[in-house]
C-alpha positions as a Python dict, from the first residue, in 0.01 Angstrom:
ca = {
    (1, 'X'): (0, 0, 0),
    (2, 'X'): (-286, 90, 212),
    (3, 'X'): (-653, 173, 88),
    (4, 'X'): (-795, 514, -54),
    (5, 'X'): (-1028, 612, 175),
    (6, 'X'): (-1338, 861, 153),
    (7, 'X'): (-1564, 941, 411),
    (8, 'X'): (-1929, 1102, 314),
    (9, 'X'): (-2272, 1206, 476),
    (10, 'X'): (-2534, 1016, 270),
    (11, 'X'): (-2889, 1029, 335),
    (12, 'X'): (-2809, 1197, 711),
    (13, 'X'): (-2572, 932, 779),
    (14, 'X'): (-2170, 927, 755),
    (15, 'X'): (-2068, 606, 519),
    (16, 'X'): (-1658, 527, 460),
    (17, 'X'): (-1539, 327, 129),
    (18, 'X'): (-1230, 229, 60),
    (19, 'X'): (-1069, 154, -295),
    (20, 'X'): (-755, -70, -319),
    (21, 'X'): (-693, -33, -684),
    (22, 'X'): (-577, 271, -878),
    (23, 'X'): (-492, 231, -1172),
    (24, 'X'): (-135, 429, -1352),
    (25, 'X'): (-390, 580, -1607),
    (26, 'X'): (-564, 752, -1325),
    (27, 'X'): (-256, 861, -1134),
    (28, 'X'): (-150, 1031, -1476),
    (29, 'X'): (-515, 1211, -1486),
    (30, 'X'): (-406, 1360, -1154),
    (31, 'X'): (-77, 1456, -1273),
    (32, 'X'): (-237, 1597, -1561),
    (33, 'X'): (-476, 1798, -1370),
    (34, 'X'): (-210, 1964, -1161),
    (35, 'X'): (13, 2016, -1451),
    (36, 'X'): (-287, 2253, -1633),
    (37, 'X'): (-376, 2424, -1285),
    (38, 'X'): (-288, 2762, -1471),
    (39, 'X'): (-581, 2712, -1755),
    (40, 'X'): (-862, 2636, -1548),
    (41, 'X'): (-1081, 2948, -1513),
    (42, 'X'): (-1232, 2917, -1210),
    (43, 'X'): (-1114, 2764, -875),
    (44, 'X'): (-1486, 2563, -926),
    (45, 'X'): (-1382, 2449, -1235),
    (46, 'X'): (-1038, 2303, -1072),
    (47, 'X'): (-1199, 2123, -782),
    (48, 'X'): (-1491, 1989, -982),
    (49, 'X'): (-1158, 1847, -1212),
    (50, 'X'): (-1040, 1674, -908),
    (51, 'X'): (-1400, 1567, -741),
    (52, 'X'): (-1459, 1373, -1145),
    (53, 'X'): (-1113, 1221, -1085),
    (54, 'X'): (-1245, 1092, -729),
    (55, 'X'): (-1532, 953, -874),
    (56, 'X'): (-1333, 797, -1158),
    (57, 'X'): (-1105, 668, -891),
    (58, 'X'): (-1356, 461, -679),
    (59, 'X'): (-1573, 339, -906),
    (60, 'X'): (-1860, 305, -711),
    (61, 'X'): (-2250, 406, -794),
    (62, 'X'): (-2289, 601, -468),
    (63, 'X'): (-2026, 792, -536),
    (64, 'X'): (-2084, 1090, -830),
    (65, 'X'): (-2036, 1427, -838),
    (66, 'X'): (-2325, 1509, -657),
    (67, 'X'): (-2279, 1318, -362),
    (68, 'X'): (-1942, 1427, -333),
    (69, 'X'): (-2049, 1801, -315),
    (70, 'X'): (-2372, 1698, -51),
    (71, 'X'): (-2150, 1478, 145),
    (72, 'X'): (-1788, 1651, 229),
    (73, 'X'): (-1825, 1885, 513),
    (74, 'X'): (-1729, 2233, 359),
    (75, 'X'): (-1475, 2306, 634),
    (76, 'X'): (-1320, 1967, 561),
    (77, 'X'): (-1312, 1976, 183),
    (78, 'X'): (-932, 2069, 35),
    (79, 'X'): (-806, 1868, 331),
    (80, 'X'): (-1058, 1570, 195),
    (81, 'X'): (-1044, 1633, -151),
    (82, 'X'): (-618, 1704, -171),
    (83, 'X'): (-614, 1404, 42),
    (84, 'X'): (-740, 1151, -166),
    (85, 'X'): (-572, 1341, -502),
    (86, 'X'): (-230, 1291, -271),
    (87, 'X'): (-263, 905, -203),
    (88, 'X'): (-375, 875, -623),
    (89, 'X'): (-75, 1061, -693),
    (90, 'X'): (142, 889, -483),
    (91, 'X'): (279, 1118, -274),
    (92, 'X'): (248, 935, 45),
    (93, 'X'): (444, 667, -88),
    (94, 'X'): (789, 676, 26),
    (95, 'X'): (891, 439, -261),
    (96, 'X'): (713, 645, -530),
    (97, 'X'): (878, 985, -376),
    (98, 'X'): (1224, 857, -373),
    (99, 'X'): (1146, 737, -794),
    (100, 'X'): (1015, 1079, -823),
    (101, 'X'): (1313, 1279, -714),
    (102, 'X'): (1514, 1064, -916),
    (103, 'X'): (1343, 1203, -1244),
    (104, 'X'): (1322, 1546, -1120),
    (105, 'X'): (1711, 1527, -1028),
    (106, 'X'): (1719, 1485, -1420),
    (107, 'X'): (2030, 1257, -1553),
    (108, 'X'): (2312, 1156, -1393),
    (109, 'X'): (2597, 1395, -1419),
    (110, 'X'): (2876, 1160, -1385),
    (111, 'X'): (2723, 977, -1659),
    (112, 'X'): (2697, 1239, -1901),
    (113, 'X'): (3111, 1321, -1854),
    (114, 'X'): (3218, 956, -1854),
    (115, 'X'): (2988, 955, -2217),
    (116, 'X'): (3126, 1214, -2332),
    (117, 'X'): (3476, 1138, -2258),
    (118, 'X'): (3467, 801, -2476),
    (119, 'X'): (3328, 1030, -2754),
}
């Protein structure tokens, strides 16, 4: 699985880091951000949800709320920020999307009838 990758403009100058871990705890945050989209009050208050999550999600000193909000480009933001919620959430994983479907399909229908058939 590749890196998550963040790009910022600190101190005048552009700095990349990376972040090979994420843990499942984090990856159910995300979920659980998108899943309460309706109850946030403010379109602020839903990307500041995501930018803690980004902070949570790399870990790293130099990267806090504040320099998240000095150092994305405005024009670049939701492709930035949606970006990096994408790769915590999985959903450039071709593996994860194909377990995904799976659970949204719901259960197997031919199961159910050969079940209930023994019944």
């Amino acid at each position: 699985m590749k890196a998550l990758k963040l790009k910022l403009k600190i101190n005048g100058k552009y700095k990349e880091f990376s972040q090979d871990f994420i843990p499942l705890q984090l990856q159910l945050d995300a979920a659980e951000i998108n899943e309460h989209i309706a109850e946030y009050t403010s379109e602020v208050e839903y990307v500041k949800a995501k930018l803690g999550l980004i902070v949570k999600a790399f870990d790293n000193p130099e990267i806090t709320l504040e320099t998240l909000l000095s150092g994305i480009n405005a024009r670049e933001a939701y492709t930035a920020i949606d970006g990096v919620m994408n790769e915590i959430l999985g959903m450039n994983d071709p593996n994860l999307i194909s377990a995904q479907k799976k659970v949204l399909a719901g259960p197997n229908i031919e199961t159910q009838s050969s079940d209930s058939s023994e019944a």
